[in-house]
């Protein structure tokens, strides 16, 4: 074999392994020196090319130190999973294949793995057998795609073909969201022409779950956007009860389950998910709680025909029992073969392994909540999943504590505002986080709190 591929790939492998072997020990958020190293990339467009080893060396020297250590075990910001080792390796193979699974003709392997991963996802998330599945960049686009299927279905029933005629002059769809709707659902609604402001907002309970009894009157032109997993509190809307009301009226129910949908695997949360299989469309991520590399979102619907009608690039040809080319089930035509890593994650963990990873993260969140209370924090949410929202002192003291923890390099979590109160948010989403990591992080928080507020 020629050196063309061997040399750069071997160099990349060596750098990546070196990175991954130390990432749990590097400062979780890069310090000033590491960030200053990024200036090296501020070059003019080179008139001529340079050697592969030089390019890869620069990535490693200047890029690696300024990464956020989400692949370590003490990153608790936003809702960011790590990547399981086998999924990183599978991703390398998939990159070497460079497949676009737009259709079987384009990539038999890419489409097969996506189909099998889709079947396994249906099973593990306990969704009906005929659920249609598409893989997108993330939950933002999975929400967009599910809502596009909803838009098609609701307007078609009203005698309007939105794909052909657009929204000009169309019957108005009433969109219902909760007061706690995620910003990316609002973005998806705006991209679909529904408008962020033209929505009815339903109040929530103290933990941020929609109050089903506060739903407005629903009809066959209503789209209800629910959520499984509030980005702050982890709260799960009463989706089964909402579906019952919506279905009686002929409305469509969408679930944004970017991370929280995985809570369905836990016996302790079984009650919260009763009836979720009745939802018309759902969105989740693999790159969050399934711990696959970026990027991978998943849209699911029990109306695959409507999804196809919204996404088809050819004359629609959907027939039950026949698979449809992925390009006609999601917005993207060309894209990476995301099913490879989803398949690898599910194949390596199995049902029991995924369940135990999700359960472990939730246990760690409980430990965080108890530990934070013990050092004087007020925990503001009911810790139902992997999210903890807590506060202490004045807003300035809280910000100083967070900054001191960040500077310590020990762990990282973000600021948030919960029910009007400035807070910190801890999200435990990585397969790699251990009991020791939680203890070490709590010690760092306690030290920062003592430094700012005294013992
Ligand atoms: C509840 C919720 N919905 C949607 C999203 C958007 O997901 P993505 O970043 O994968 O597009 C997030 C991201 O944190 C989320 O927490």
CSV table of C-alpha atoms and ligand atoms in Angstrom, one decimal:
chain,number,residue,atom,x,y,z
A,1,UNK,CA,0.0,0.0,0.0
A,2,UNK,CA,1.2,3.5,-0.8
A,3,UNK,CA,2.1,5.9,1.9
A,4,UNK,CA,-0.6,8.3,0.8
A,5,UNK,CA,-3.1,7.3,3.4
A,6,UNK,CA,-0.9,5.3,5.8
A,7,UNK,CA,1.2,8.2,7.1
A,8,UNK,CA,-1.4,10.8,7.8
A,9,UNK,CA,-3.8,8.2,9.3
A,10,UNK,CA,-1.0,6.8,11.5
A,11,UNK,CA,-0.1,10.3,12.7
A,12,UNK,CA,-3.7,11.1,13.3
A,13,UNK,CA,-4.1,7.8,15.3
A,14,UNK,CA,-1.1,8.6,17.4
A,15,UNK,CA,-2.3,12.2,18.2
A,16,UNK,CA,-5.8,11.1,18.9
A,17,UNK,CA,-4.7,8.3,21.3
A,18,UNK,CA,-2.3,10.7,23.0
A,19,UNK,CA,-5.2,13.2,23.4
A,20,UNK,CA,-7.7,10.7,24.6
A,21,UNK,CA,-5.3,9.2,27.1
A,22,UNK,CA,-4.8,12.5,28.9
A,23,UNK,CA,-8.1,14.3,28.3
A,24,UNK,CA,-9.4,13.2,31.7
A,25,UNK,CA,-6.5,15.0,33.3
A,26,UNK,CA,-6.3,18.2,31.2
A,27,UNK,CA,-8.1,21.3,32.6
A,28,UNK,CA,-11.8,20.7,31.8
A,29,UNK,CA,-12.0,24.2,30.3
A,30,UNK,CA,-8.9,25.5,28.5
A,31,UNK,CA,-6.8,28.1,30.2
A,32,UNK,CA,-5.5,31.3,28.7
A,33,UNK,CA,-2.3,29.8,27.4
A,34,UNK,CA,-4.1,27.1,25.6
A,35,UNK,CA,-6.6,29.6,24.1
A,36,UNK,CA,-3.7,31.9,23.0
A,37,UNK,CA,-2.3,28.9,21.1
A,38,UNK,CA,-5.3,29.2,18.7
A,39,UNK,CA,-3.7,32.4,17.3
A,40,UNK,CA,-1.4,30.1,15.3
A,41,UNK,CA,-4.4,29.4,13.0
A,42,UNK,CA,-4.7,33.1,12.2
A,43,UNK,CA,-2.7,32.7,9.0
A,44,UNK,CA,-3.3,34.1,5.5
A,45,UNK,CA,-4.6,31.6,2.9
A,46,UNK,CA,-1.4,29.8,2.0
A,47,UNK,CA,-0.5,30.3,-1.6
A,48,UNK,CA,0.9,26.8,-1.8
A,49,UNK,CA,0.1,23.6,0.1
A,50,UNK,CA,2.0,22.1,3.0
A,51,UNK,CA,2.8,18.6,4.2
A,52,UNK,CA,0.2,16.5,5.9
A,53,UNK,CA,2.4,15.9,8.9
A,54,UNK,CA,2.8,19.7,9.4
A,55,UNK,CA,-1.0,20.2,9.3
A,56,UNK,CA,-1.8,17.3,11.6
A,57,UNK,CA,0.9,18.4,14.0
A,58,UNK,CA,-0.6,21.9,14.1
A,59,UNK,CA,-4.0,20.5,15.0
A,60,UNK,CA,-2.5,18.5,17.8
A,61,UNK,CA,-0.2,21.3,19.1
A,62,UNK,CA,-2.5,24.2,18.9
A,63,UNK,CA,-6.0,22.6,18.6
A,64,UNK,CA,-6.0,19.8,21.2
A,65,UNK,CA,-5.0,22.0,24.3
A,66,UNK,CA,-7.8,24.5,23.5
A,67,UNK,CA,-10.6,21.9,23.3
A,68,UNK,CA,-13.2,21.6,26.0
A,69,UNK,CA,-12.6,18.2,27.7
A,70,UNK,CA,-16.0,16.8,27.0
A,71,UNK,CA,-14.3,13.4,26.3
A,72,UNK,CA,-13.0,13.5,29.9
A,73,UNK,CA,-15.2,12.6,32.9
A,74,UNK,CA,-15.9,15.9,34.7
A,75,UNK,CA,-17.6,18.0,32.0
A,76,UNK,CA,-21.1,18.8,33.1
A,77,UNK,CA,-22.0,21.7,30.8
A,78,UNK,CA,-25.1,22.0,28.7
A,79,UNK,CA,-26.2,18.5,27.9
A,80,UNK,CA,-23.1,17.1,26.3
A,81,UNK,CA,-22.3,13.4,26.3
A,82,UNK,CA,-18.9,11.9,25.7
A,83,UNK,CA,-18.3,9.4,23.0
A,84,UNK,CA,-18.0,5.7,23.7
A,85,UNK,CA,-14.6,4.5,22.5
A,86,UNK,CA,-16.1,2.1,20.0
A,87,UNK,CA,-18.1,4.9,18.5
A,88,UNK,CA,-15.0,7.0,18.0
A,89,UNK,CA,-13.3,4.1,16.3
A,90,UNK,CA,-16.4,3.3,14.2
A,91,UNK,CA,-16.5,7.0,13.2
A,92,UNK,CA,-12.9,6.7,11.9
A,93,UNK,CA,-13.9,3.7,9.7
A,94,UNK,CA,-17.0,5.5,8.5
A,95,UNK,CA,-14.9,8.6,7.6
A,96,UNK,CA,-12.5,6.4,5.7
A,97,UNK,CA,-15.5,4.9,3.8
A,98,UNK,CA,-16.8,8.5,3.1
A,99,UNK,CA,-20.3,7.2,2.4
A,100,UNK,CA,-23.4,9.3,1.9
A,101,UNK,CA,-26.4,7.1,2.8
A,102,UNK,CA,-28.9,9.1,0.7
A,103,UNK,CA,-30.0,5.8,-0.9
A,104,UNK,CA,-29.1,2.2,-1.0
A,105,UNK,CA,-27.6,2.8,-4.4
A,106,UNK,CA,-25.2,5.4,-2.9
A,107,UNK,CA,-24.3,3.4,0.1
A,108,UNK,CA,-25.5,-0.1,0.8
A,109,UNK,CA,-23.6,-0.3,4.1
A,110,UNK,CA,-24.6,3.1,5.2
A,111,UNK,CA,-28.3,2.5,4.6
A,112,UNK,CA,-28.2,-1.0,6.1
A,113,UNK,CA,-26.6,0.1,9.3
A,114,UNK,CA,-29.0,3.0,9.6
A,115,UNK,CA,-31.9,0.6,9.1
A,116,UNK,CA,-30.7,-1.8,11.7
A,117,UNK,CA,-29.9,1.0,14.1
A,118,UNK,CA,-33.4,2.4,13.5
A,119,UNK,CA,-35.0,-1.0,14.3
A,120,UNK,CA,-32.9,-1.2,17.5
A,121,UNK,CA,-33.9,2.4,18.5
A,122,UNK,CA,-37.6,1.6,18.1
A,123,UNK,CA,-37.1,-1.4,20.3
A,124,UNK,CA,-35.1,0.2,23.0
A,125,UNK,CA,-37.3,3.3,23.1
A,126,UNK,CA,-40.4,1.1,23.0
A,127,UNK,CA,-42.0,2.7,20.0
A,128,UNK,CA,-44.4,1.1,17.6
A,129,UNK,CA,-42.9,-1.3,15.0
A,130,UNK,CA,-44.0,0.9,12.1
A,131,UNK,CA,-42.3,4.0,13.4
A,132,UNK,CA,-40.5,5.9,10.6
A,133,UNK,CA,-36.9,7.0,11.6
A,134,UNK,CA,-34.6,9.6,10.1
A,135,UNK,CA,-31.1,10.7,11.1
A,136,UNK,CA,-30.3,14.4,11.3
A,137,UNK,CA,-27.5,16.6,12.5
A,138,UNK,CA,-29.1,16.9,16.0
A,139,UNK,CA,-32.3,17.4,17.9
A,140,UNK,CA,-32.8,20.9,16.4
A,141,UNK,CA,-33.1,19.4,13.0
A,142,UNK,CA,-34.9,16.3,14.3
A,143,UNK,CA,-37.5,18.7,15.8
A,144,UNK,CA,-37.7,20.6,12.6
A,145,UNK,CA,-38.2,17.4,10.6
A,146,UNK,CA,-40.9,16.0,12.9
A,147,UNK,CA,-42.7,19.4,12.9
A,148,UNK,CA,-42.5,19.4,9.1
A,149,UNK,CA,-44.3,16.1,9.0
A,150,UNK,CA,-46.9,17.6,11.4
A,151,UNK,CA,-47.3,20.6,9.2
A,152,UNK,CA,-47.9,18.3,6.2
A,153,UNK,CA,-50.4,16.1,8.0
A,154,UNK,CA,-52.5,18.8,9.6
A,155,UNK,CA,-52.7,20.9,6.4
A,156,UNK,CA,-53.3,17.9,4.2
A,157,UNK,CA,-56.3,17.0,6.3
A,158,UNK,CA,-57.6,20.5,5.8
A,159,UNK,CA,-57.3,20.1,2.0
A,160,UNK,CA,-54.0,22.0,1.7
A,161,UNK,CA,-50.8,20.7,0.1
A,162,UNK,CA,-48.1,22.8,1.9
A,163,UNK,CA,-45.2,21.3,0.0
A,164,UNK,CA,-46.8,22.4,-3.3
A,165,UNK,CA,-48.5,25.6,-2.3
A,166,UNK,CA,-46.5,26.9,0.6
A,167,UNK,CA,-48.1,28.7,3.5
A,168,UNK,CA,-49.5,31.7,1.6
A,169,UNK,CA,-53.3,31.5,2.0
A,170,UNK,CA,-53.1,28.2,4.0
A,171,UNK,CA,-55.5,27.5,6.8
A,172,UNK,CA,-53.9,28.6,10.1
A,173,UNK,CA,-52.3,25.9,12.2
A,174,UNK,CA,-52.6,26.6,15.9
A,175,UNK,CA,-49.2,25.9,17.6
A,176,UNK,CA,-49.2,25.1,21.3
A,177,UNK,CA,-45.9,25.0,23.3
A,178,UNK,CA,-45.1,25.1,27.0
A,179,UNK,CA,-43.7,28.1,28.8
A,180,UNK,CA,-40.5,26.0,29.0
A,181,UNK,CA,-40.2,25.2,25.3
A,182,UNK,CA,-36.6,24.7,24.2
A,183,UNK,CA,-35.2,27.5,22.0
A,184,UNK,CA,-34.4,25.1,19.2
A,185,UNK,CA,-38.1,24.1,18.9
A,186,UNK,CA,-38.9,27.8,18.6
A,187,UNK,CA,-36.2,28.0,15.9
A,188,UNK,CA,-37.7,25.0,14.1
A,189,UNK,CA,-41.2,26.6,14.3
A,190,UNK,CA,-39.8,29.8,12.8
A,191,UNK,CA,-38.0,28.0,10.0
A,192,UNK,CA,-41.3,26.2,9.2
A,193,UNK,CA,-43.1,29.5,8.8
A,194,UNK,CA,-45.2,29.2,12.0
A,195,UNK,CA,-43.5,32.1,13.7
A,196,UNK,CA,-42.0,32.0,17.2
A,197,UNK,CA,-44.5,34.5,18.6
A,198,UNK,CA,-47.7,33.1,17.1
A,199,UNK,CA,-47.8,30.3,19.6
A,200,UNK,CA,-50.0,29.6,22.6
A,201,UNK,CA,-47.9,29.0,25.7
A,202,UNK,CA,-49.1,26.6,28.3
A,203,UNK,CA,-48.1,27.1,32.0
A,204,UNK,CA,-45.9,24.6,33.7
A,205,UNK,CA,-45.6,23.2,37.2
A,206,UNK,CA,-42.7,24.1,39.6
A,207,UNK,CA,-40.4,21.6,37.9
A,208,UNK,CA,-41.2,22.9,34.3
A,209,UNK,CA,-43.6,20.2,33.1
A,210,UNK,CA,-46.5,21.3,31.1
A,211,UNK,CA,-49.9,21.4,32.9
A,212,UNK,CA,-52.1,19.2,30.7
A,213,UNK,CA,-55.2,20.7,32.3
A,214,UNK,CA,-54.1,24.2,31.1
A,215,UNK,CA,-54.1,23.2,27.4
A,216,UNK,CA,-56.2,25.4,25.3
A,217,UNK,CA,-59.0,24.0,23.1
A,218,UNK,CA,-57.5,21.7,20.6
A,219,UNK,CA,-58.7,20.8,17.1
A,220,UNK,CA,-57.7,19.0,14.0
A,221,UNK,CA,-55.5,22.0,13.0
A,222,UNK,CA,-53.5,22.1,16.3
A,223,UNK,CA,-49.9,21.1,16.8
A,224,UNK,CA,-48.9,20.5,20.4
A,225,UNK,CA,-45.1,20.6,21.1
A,226,UNK,CA,-44.3,18.7,24.3
A,227,UNK,CA,-41.0,18.0,25.9
A,228,UNK,CA,-39.4,15.0,27.6
A,229,UNK,CA,-36.4,16.4,29.5
A,230,UNK,CA,-36.4,20.1,30.2
A,231,UNK,CA,-32.9,21.4,29.5
A,232,UNK,CA,-32.6,22.8,33.0
A,233,UNK,CA,-34.7,20.6,35.3
A,234,UNK,CA,-35.0,17.4,33.3
A,235,UNK,CA,-38.8,17.6,33.8
A,236,UNK,CA,-41.0,15.4,31.6
A,237,UNK,CA,-44.3,16.7,30.3
A,238,UNK,CA,-47.4,14.5,31.0
A,239,UNK,CA,-47.2,13.3,27.3
A,240,UNK,CA,-49.7,10.4,27.6
A,241,UNK,CA,-52.4,12.7,29.1
A,242,UNK,CA,-51.7,15.4,26.5
A,243,UNK,CA,-51.9,12.7,23.7
A,244,UNK,CA,-55.2,11.5,24.9
A,245,UNK,CA,-56.7,15.1,24.8
A,246,UNK,CA,-55.0,15.9,21.5
A,247,UNK,CA,-56.0,12.7,19.8
A,248,UNK,CA,-59.7,13.1,20.8
A,249,UNK,CA,-59.5,16.5,18.9
A,250,UNK,CA,-57.4,15.2,16.0
A,251,UNK,CA,-54.4,17.3,16.9
A,252,UNK,CA,-50.8,16.3,16.4
A,253,UNK,CA,-48.4,15.9,19.4
A,254,UNK,CA,-44.6,16.3,18.9
A,255,UNK,CA,-42.1,15.4,21.6
A,256,UNK,CA,-38.7,17.1,22.0
A,257,UNK,CA,-36.9,14.4,23.8
A,258,UNK,CA,-33.3,15.6,22.9
A,259,UNK,CA,-31.9,13.8,25.9
A,260,UNK,CA,-34.8,13.0,28.2
A,261,UNK,CA,-36.4,10.4,25.9
A,262,UNK,CA,-33.6,8.0,27.1
A,263,UNK,CA,-35.1,8.2,30.6
A,264,UNK,CA,-37.8,5.9,29.2
A,265,UNK,CA,-35.4,3.0,29.8
A,266,UNK,CA,-35.5,3.5,33.6
A,267,UNK,CA,-38.0,1.6,35.7
A,268,UNK,CA,-37.9,4.5,38.2
A,269,UNK,CA,-39.3,6.9,35.6
A,270,UNK,CA,-41.8,4.5,34.0
A,271,UNK,CA,-44.8,6.5,35.2
A,272,UNK,CA,-43.6,9.6,33.5
A,273,UNK,CA,-43.5,8.0,30.1
A,274,UNK,CA,-46.8,6.2,30.1
A,275,UNK,CA,-48.5,6.8,26.8
A,276,UNK,CA,-45.6,8.4,25.0
A,277,UNK,CA,-45.9,5.9,22.2
A,278,UNK,CA,-49.1,7.7,21.3
A,279,UNK,CA,-47.1,10.8,20.3
A,280,UNK,CA,-47.2,11.5,16.6
A,281,UNK,CA,-43.6,12.5,16.3
A,282,UNK,CA,-40.5,12.6,18.5
A,283,UNK,CA,-37.0,13.9,18.4
A,284,UNK,CA,-33.9,12.8,20.2
A,285,UNK,CA,-30.1,12.9,20.0
A,286,UNK,CA,-27.6,10.1,19.9
A,287,UNK,CA,-24.8,12.6,20.5
A,288,UNK,CA,-26.1,13.5,23.9
A,289,UNK,CA,-27.1,10.6,26.1
A,290,UNK,CA,-26.3,7.6,23.8
A,291,UNK,CA,-22.7,9.0,23.8
A,292,UNK,CA,-22.0,8.8,20.1
A,293,UNK,CA,-19.7,11.4,18.4
A,294,UNK,CA,-21.2,14.6,17.0
A,295,UNK,CA,-23.3,14.8,15.1
A,296,UNK,CA,-26.5,12.7,15.3
A,297,UNK,CA,-30.1,13.5,16.0
A,298,UNK,CA,-33.0,11.2,15.4
A,299,UNK,CA,-36.5,11.9,14.2
A,300,UNK,CA,-39.2,9.3,14.8
A,301,UNK,CA,-42.9,9.2,13.8
A,302,UNK,CA,-45.7,6.8,13.8
A,303,UNK,CA,-46.8,8.4,10.5
A,304,UNK,CA,-43.9,7.7,8.3
A,305,UNK,CA,-46.0,8.5,5.3
A,306,UNK,CA,-46.4,12.1,6.4
A,307,UNK,CA,-42.7,12.4,7.1
A,308,UNK,CA,-42.0,11.1,3.6
A,309,UNK,CA,-44.5,13.5,2.0
A,310,UNK,CA,-42.8,16.4,3.8
A,311,UNK,CA,-39.3,15.3,2.8
A,312,UNK,CA,-39.6,13.6,-0.6
A,313,UNK,CA,-37.4,14.9,-3.3
A,314,UNK,CA,-39.1,12.7,-5.9
A,315,UNK,CA,-42.7,11.9,-6.6
A,316,UNK,CA,-43.7,10.4,-3.3
A,317,UNK,CA,-43.5,6.6,-3.4
A,318,UNK,CA,-44.1,5.5,0.2
A,319,UNK,CA,-45.6,2.1,0.6
A,320,UNK,CA,-46.1,0.4,4.0
A,321,UNK,CA,-43.5,-2.4,4.5
A,322,UNK,CA,-41.2,-0.9,1.9
A,323,UNK,CA,-38.1,1.1,3.0
A,324,UNK,CA,-37.7,4.6,1.6
A,325,UNK,CA,-34.4,6.1,0.7
A,326,UNK,CA,-33.1,8.1,3.7
A,327,UNK,CA,-32.8,11.3,1.5
A,328,UNK,CA,-36.6,11.2,1.3
A,329,UNK,CA,-37.2,11.0,5.0
A,330,UNK,CA,-34.9,13.9,6.3
A,331,UNK,CA,-33.9,17.3,5.0
A,332,UNK,CA,-30.4,16.4,3.9
A,333,UNK,CA,-29.7,14.8,0.6
A,334,UNK,CA,-25.9,14.2,1.1
A,335,UNK,CA,-24.7,13.7,4.6
A,336,UNK,CA,-22.5,11.4,6.7
A,337,UNK,CA,-23.5,7.9,7.5
A,338,UNK,CA,-24.6,8.6,11.1
A,339,UNK,CA,-26.1,5.2,11.6
A,340,UNK,CA,-22.6,3.6,11.9
A,341,UNK,CA,-21.9,5.0,15.3
A,342,UNK,CA,-25.5,4.5,16.6
A,343,UNK,CA,-25.3,0.9,15.5
A,344,UNK,CA,-21.8,0.6,17.2
A,345,UNK,CA,-23.1,2.2,20.4
A,346,UNK,CA,-26.1,-0.1,20.7
A,347,UNK,CA,-24.1,-3.2,19.6
A,348,UNK,CA,-21.4,-2.6,22.2
A,349,UNK,CA,-23.7,-1.7,25.1
A,350,UNK,CA,-26.7,-3.8,24.4
A,351,UNK,CA,-30.0,-3.0,25.9
A,352,UNK,CA,-28.7,-3.5,29.5
A,353,UNK,CA,-25.6,-1.4,28.9
A,354,UNK,CA,-27.6,1.6,27.6
A,355,UNK,CA,-30.0,1.3,30.6
A,356,UNK,CA,-27.2,1.1,33.1
A,357,UNK,CA,-25.3,4.1,31.5
A,358,UNK,CA,-28.5,6.2,31.7
A,359,UNK,CA,-29.2,5.1,35.3
A,360,UNK,CA,-25.7,5.8,36.4
A,361,UNK,CA,-25.8,9.4,35.1
A,362,UNK,CA,-29.1,9.9,37.0
A,363,UNK,CA,-27.6,8.4,40.2
A,364,UNK,CA,-24.6,10.8,39.9
A,365,UNK,CA,-27.1,13.7,39.5
A,366,UNK,CA,-28.7,12.7,42.8
A,367,UNK,CA,-25.2,12.5,44.5
A,368,UNK,CA,-24.5,16.0,43.1
A,369,UNK,CA,-27.8,17.3,44.5
A,370,UNK,CA,-27.1,15.8,48.0
A,371,UNK,CA,-23.5,17.0,48.0
A,372,UNK,CA,-24.5,20.6,46.9
A,373,UNK,CA,-27.1,20.8,49.6
A,374,UNK,CA,-24.5,19.6,52.2
A,375,UNK,CA,-22.3,22.6,51.4
A,376,UNK,CA,-25.1,25.1,51.5
A,377,UNK,CA,-26.5,25.2,48.0
A,378,UNK,CA,-30.2,25.3,47.4
A,379,UNK,CA,-31.2,22.7,44.8
A,380,UNK,CA,-34.0,24.3,42.7
A,381,UNK,CA,-35.3,21.4,40.7
A,382,UNK,CA,-36.7,18.0,41.4
A,383,UNK,CA,-33.9,15.8,40.1
A,384,UNK,CA,-35.9,13.5,38.0
A,385,UNK,CA,-33.1,12.7,35.4
A,386,UNK,CA,-29.5,13.8,35.0
A,387,UNK,CA,-30.0,17.5,35.5
A,388,UNK,CA,-29.3,19.5,38.7
A,389,UNK,CA,-30.0,23.2,39.0
A,390,UNK,CA,-28.7,24.9,42.2
A,391,UNK,CA,-27.9,28.3,43.6
A,392,UNK,CA,-26.2,29.9,46.5
A,393,UNK,CA,-25.4,33.5,47.7
A,394,UNK,CA,-25.8,36.5,45.6
A,395,UNK,CA,-25.7,36.4,41.8
A,396,UNK,CA,-22.1,37.8,41.9
A,397,UNK,CA,-21.0,35.3,44.5
A,398,UNK,CA,-22.5,32.5,42.4
A,399,UNK,CA,-20.8,33.8,39.2
A,400,UNK,CA,-17.4,34.0,41.1
A,401,UNK,CA,-17.8,30.4,42.4
A,402,UNK,CA,-18.5,29.2,38.9
A,403,UNK,CA,-15.5,31.1,37.5
A,404,UNK,CA,-13.2,29.8,40.3
A,405,UNK,CA,-14.2,26.2,39.6
A,406,UNK,CA,-13.6,26.8,35.9
A,407,UNK,CA,-10.2,28.2,36.6
A,408,UNK,CA,-9.3,25.2,38.8
A,409,UNK,CA,-9.7,23.0,35.7
A,410,UNK,CA,-11.4,20.4,37.9
A,411,UNK,CA,-14.8,20.4,36.3
A,412,UNK,CA,-17.1,22.6,34.3
A,413,UNK,CA,-20.8,23.4,34.4
A,414,UNK,CA,-22.7,26.3,33.0
A,415,UNK,CA,-24.7,29.2,34.3
A,416,UNK,CA,-28.5,29.3,33.9
A,417,UNK,CA,-31.6,31.1,35.1
A,418,UNK,CA,-34.3,28.9,36.6
A,419,UNK,CA,-37.7,30.5,37.4
A,420,UNK,CA,-36.1,33.9,37.5
A,421,UNK,CA,-33.2,32.9,39.7
A,422,UNK,CA,-29.5,32.8,38.6
A,423,UNK,CA,-28.2,29.3,39.1
A,424,UNK,CA,-25.7,26.7,38.0
A,425,UNK,CA,-26.7,23.7,35.9
A,426,UNK,CA,-25.0,20.4,36.2
A,427,UNK,CA,-25.8,17.8,33.5
A,428,UNK,CA,-24.3,14.3,33.9
A,429,UNK,CA,-24.4,12.9,30.4
A,430,UNK,CA,-21.1,11.0,29.9
A,431,UNK,CA,-20.5,7.2,30.1
A,432,UNK,CA,-17.2,8.0,31.7
A,433,UNK,CA,-18.2,9.9,34.8
A,434,UNK,CA,-17.5,7.8,38.0
A,435,UNK,CA,-18.3,8.2,41.7
A,436,UNK,CA,-14.8,9.6,42.2
A,437,UNK,CA,-15.3,12.2,39.5
A,438,UNK,CA,-18.5,13.4,41.3
A,439,UNK,CA,-16.7,13.5,44.6
A,440,UNK,CA,-13.7,15.4,43.1
A,441,UNK,CA,-16.0,17.9,41.4
A,442,UNK,CA,-18.0,18.4,44.6
A,443,UNK,CA,-14.7,19.1,46.5
A,444,UNK,CA,-13.7,21.7,43.8
A,445,UNK,CA,-17.1,23.4,44.2
A,446,UNK,CA,-16.8,23.3,48.0
A,447,UNK,CA,-13.3,24.8,47.8
A,448,UNK,CA,-14.6,27.6,45.5
A,449,UNK,CA,-17.6,28.3,47.7
A,450,UNK,CA,-15.4,28.6,50.8
A,451,UNK,CA,-13.0,30.9,49.0
A,452,UNK,CA,-15.7,33.2,47.9
A,453,UNK,CA,-18.2,33.0,50.8
A,454,UNK,CA,-16.1,31.6,53.7
A,455,UNK,CA,-16.7,28.2,55.4
B,1,LIG,C1,-34.5,19.8,25.3
B,1,LIG,C2,-33.6,20.1,24.1
B,1,LIG,N1,-34.1,20.2,22.9
B,1,LIG,C3,-33.3,20.4,21.8
B,1,LIG,C4,-31.9,20.6,21.9
B,1,LIG,C5,-31.1,20.8,20.7
B,1,LIG,O1,-30.3,19.7,20.4
B,1,LIG,P1,-29.1,19.8,19.4
B,1,LIG,O2,-28.1,20.7,20.0
B,1,LIG,O3,-28.7,18.4,19.2
B,1,LIG,O4,-29.6,20.3,18.1
B,1,LIG,C6,-31.4,20.5,23.2
B,1,LIG,C7,-29.9,20.7,23.4
B,1,LIG,O5,-29.4,20.8,24.5
B,1,LIG,C8,-32.2,20.2,24.3
B,1,LIG,O6,-31.7,20.1,25.5
